[in-house]
Coordinates of C-alpha atoms in Angstrom, one line a residue:
A1 CA 29.5 132.3 -91.5
P2 CA 29.3 136.0 -90.8
Y3 CA 28.6 137.7 -94.5
K4 CA 30.2 141.1 -95.0
D5 CA 29.8 143.5 -98.1
G6 CA 28.4 140.6 -100.3
V7 CA 31.6 138.3 -99.3
F8 CA 31.4 135.4 -96.6
L9 CA 34.0 135.6 -93.9
I10 CA 35.8 132.5 -93.5
F11 CA 37.6 132.4 -89.7
L12 CA 40.6 130.2 -89.8
P13 CA 42.4 129.3 -86.6
E14 CA 45.5 131.4 -85.9
I15 CA 48.6 129.1 -87.3
N16 CA 51.4 129.3 -84.7
D17 CA 55.2 129.1 -86.4
S18 CA 56.8 127.5 -83.7
E19 CA 54.4 124.7 -83.6
S20 CA 53.7 122.2 -86.1
H21 CA 50.7 120.8 -84.7
P22 CA 48.4 124.1 -83.9
S23 CA 45.4 122.0 -82.7
S24 CA 47.6 120.7 -79.5
S25 CA 48.2 124.0 -77.5
H26 CA 49.2 122.1 -74.8
Q27 CA 52.6 121.2 -76.7
T28 CA 53.6 124.6 -77.7
L29 CA 55.3 125.0 -74.5
K30 CA 58.9 124.4 -74.6
G31 CA 62.0 124.8 -72.5
T32 CA 61.2 127.3 -69.2
S33 CA 57.8 127.8 -70.0
K34 CA 57.2 124.3 -70.0
W35 CA 59.2 123.9 -67.0
A36 CA 57.4 126.2 -64.8
T37 CA 53.7 124.5 -65.4
S38 CA 55.1 121.6 -63.0
L39 CA 57.8 119.9 -61.7
E40 CA 56.6 116.5 -63.3
N41 CA 57.3 118.6 -66.9
L42 CA 60.5 119.9 -65.6
L43 CA 61.7 116.0 -65.0
E44 CA 60.7 114.7 -68.5
D45 CA 62.9 117.5 -70.2
P46 CA 66.5 116.2 -70.1
E47 CA 67.8 120.0 -70.1
G48 CA 65.2 120.9 -67.5
V49 CA 66.6 118.0 -65.0
K50 CA 70.3 119.4 -65.6
R51 CA 69.2 122.8 -64.7
F52 CA 67.3 121.6 -62.0
R53 CA 70.3 119.4 -60.6
E54 CA 72.7 122.3 -60.8
F55 CA 70.3 124.1 -58.9
L56 CA 70.1 121.3 -55.9
K57 CA 73.8 120.8 -56.3
K58 CA 74.3 124.2 -54.7
E59 CA 71.3 123.8 -52.2
F60 CA 73.3 120.3 -51.1
S61 CA 70.2 118.4 -52.5
E62 CA 70.9 116.9 -55.8
E63 CA 70.6 113.7 -54.3
N64 CA 66.8 114.0 -54.4
V65 CA 66.4 114.2 -57.8
L66 CA 69.4 111.7 -58.1
F67 CA 67.0 109.0 -56.2
W68 CA 64.1 110.1 -58.2
L69 CA 65.8 109.5 -61.8
A70 CA 67.1 106.3 -60.1
C71 CA 63.5 104.9 -59.1
E72 CA 62.3 105.8 -62.4
E73 CA 65.3 104.0 -64.2
F74 CA 64.4 100.8 -61.9
K75 CA 60.6 100.6 -62.8
K76 CA 61.7 99.7 -66.2
T77 CA 64.7 97.5 -65.0
Q78 CA 63.7 93.9 -66.6
G79 CA 64.8 90.4 -65.0
K80 CA 65.0 89.4 -61.3
K81 CA 69.1 89.5 -61.3
Q82 CA 69.1 92.8 -62.9
M83 CA 66.2 94.3 -60.6
Q84 CA 68.3 93.0 -57.7
E85 CA 71.7 94.6 -58.9
K86 CA 69.7 97.8 -59.3
A87 CA 67.8 98.0 -56.1
K88 CA 70.8 97.1 -54.1
E89 CA 72.5 99.8 -55.8
I90 CA 69.8 102.4 -54.9
Y91 CA 69.8 101.1 -51.2
M92 CA 73.4 101.5 -50.9
T93 CA 73.6 105.1 -52.7
F94 CA 70.5 106.5 -51.2
L95 CA 68.9 104.8 -48.6
S96 CA 71.5 102.8 -46.2
S97 CA 72.7 104.4 -43.1
K98 CA 76.1 104.7 -44.8
A99 CA 74.6 105.7 -48.0
S100 CA 77.1 108.3 -50.0
S101 CA 74.3 110.6 -51.2
Q102 CA 71.6 109.9 -48.3
V103 CA 67.8 111.0 -48.9
N104 CA 66.1 111.9 -46.1
V105 CA 63.1 109.7 -46.0
E106 CA 60.3 108.4 -43.5
G107 CA 60.5 105.0 -42.8
Q108 CA 63.9 104.4 -43.9
S109 CA 65.1 103.0 -40.5
R110 CA 62.7 100.1 -41.3
L111 CA 64.3 99.3 -44.5
N112 CA 67.1 96.8 -44.5
E113 CA 68.7 94.4 -47.2
T114 CA 66.7 91.8 -46.8
I115 CA 63.8 93.4 -49.0
L116 CA 66.9 93.5 -51.9
E117 CA 66.5 89.6 -52.2
T118 CA 63.0 90.0 -53.4
P119 CA 62.6 93.5 -55.6
H120 CA 59.5 94.4 -57.6
P121 CA 59.4 97.2 -59.9
L122 CA 57.4 99.5 -57.2
M123 CA 59.4 98.5 -54.0
F124 CA 60.9 102.4 -53.9
Q125 CA 57.3 104.0 -54.9
K126 CA 56.3 105.4 -51.6
L127 CA 59.8 106.7 -50.9
Q128 CA 60.0 108.4 -54.5
D129 CA 56.8 109.8 -54.0
Q130 CA 57.8 111.3 -50.3
I131 CA 60.8 112.7 -52.3
F132 CA 58.7 114.0 -55.2
N133 CA 56.8 116.1 -53.0
L134 CA 59.8 117.3 -51.2
M135 CA 60.8 118.5 -54.4
K136 CA 57.9 119.7 -55.3
Y137 CA 56.9 121.9 -52.3
D138 CA 60.5 122.9 -51.2
S139 CA 63.2 123.2 -53.7
Y140 CA 61.2 123.4 -57.0
S141 CA 59.7 126.9 -56.1
R142 CA 63.0 128.4 -55.1
F143 CA 64.3 126.6 -58.7
L144 CA 61.7 128.9 -60.6
K145 CA 63.0 132.0 -58.5
S146 CA 66.7 131.1 -58.9
D147 CA 69.3 132.4 -61.1
I148 CA 69.9 129.2 -63.1
F149 CA 66.5 129.4 -64.1
L150 CA 65.7 132.9 -64.7
N151 CA 69.3 133.2 -66.7
H152 CA 68.2 130.4 -69.0
K153 CA 64.7 132.2 -69.2
K154 CA 66.5 135.2 -70.7
S155 CA 68.7 133.4 -73.2
E156 CA 66.0 131.9 -74.4
E157 CA 64.2 134.7 -74.6
Q158 CA 67.2 136.5 -76.3
E159 CA 67.4 133.7 -79.1
E160 CA 63.5 134.1 -79.8
N161 CA 64.0 137.6 -80.3
S162 CA 67.3 137.4 -82.1
P163 CA 67.0 138.3 -86.1
E164 CA 67.5 135.1 -87.4
A165 CA 64.3 133.6 -85.4
Q166 CA 62.6 136.6 -86.4
T167 CA 63.1 136.2 -90.2
A168 CA 62.4 132.5 -90.1
A169 CA 58.8 133.5 -88.6
K170 CA 58.5 136.1 -91.0
R171 CA 59.1 133.7 -93.8
A172 CA 56.6 131.5 -92.1
S173 CA 53.9 134.0 -91.9
R174 CA 54.6 135.0 -95.7
I175 CA 54.4 131.3 -96.9
Y176 CA 50.8 131.2 -94.8
N177 CA 49.8 134.2 -96.0
T178 CA 50.2 133.3 -99.9

């Protein structure tokens, strides 16, 4: 340790008030900061999904995120009968030519109801990946520039800078400095 005026100096890692595990720096991001790091992070946060859906609705492409979410849910489905029902629901809602919220994916024309007889958890994976990439390279970047995202970010920053948040931070720093 460095030595100064007859005293050993000990460097302690900085303590971050807003985070209970300072060592795991990747977890310190939350809200819009976390959403902005990747589409995956955005889709893991229910509030993020809600805002992204709101944005996609304005762009008339909400079906993309709904399809992606339905596929994620489908992978967790247990039992052949439930899988058949869910697969059929996904097919009818997003993939059939008469689908109410049809997504635009390659290979869709080759899909037909016979695949629904023998469902498996990853049967929609290729299509889900296509939609994910479509969102990632298209709508996600626009979402990060949208009013929906920027207004949410602004309100988060205002909350962080509110007197209540600052007094909590000061209280915390007083505790750590004793």
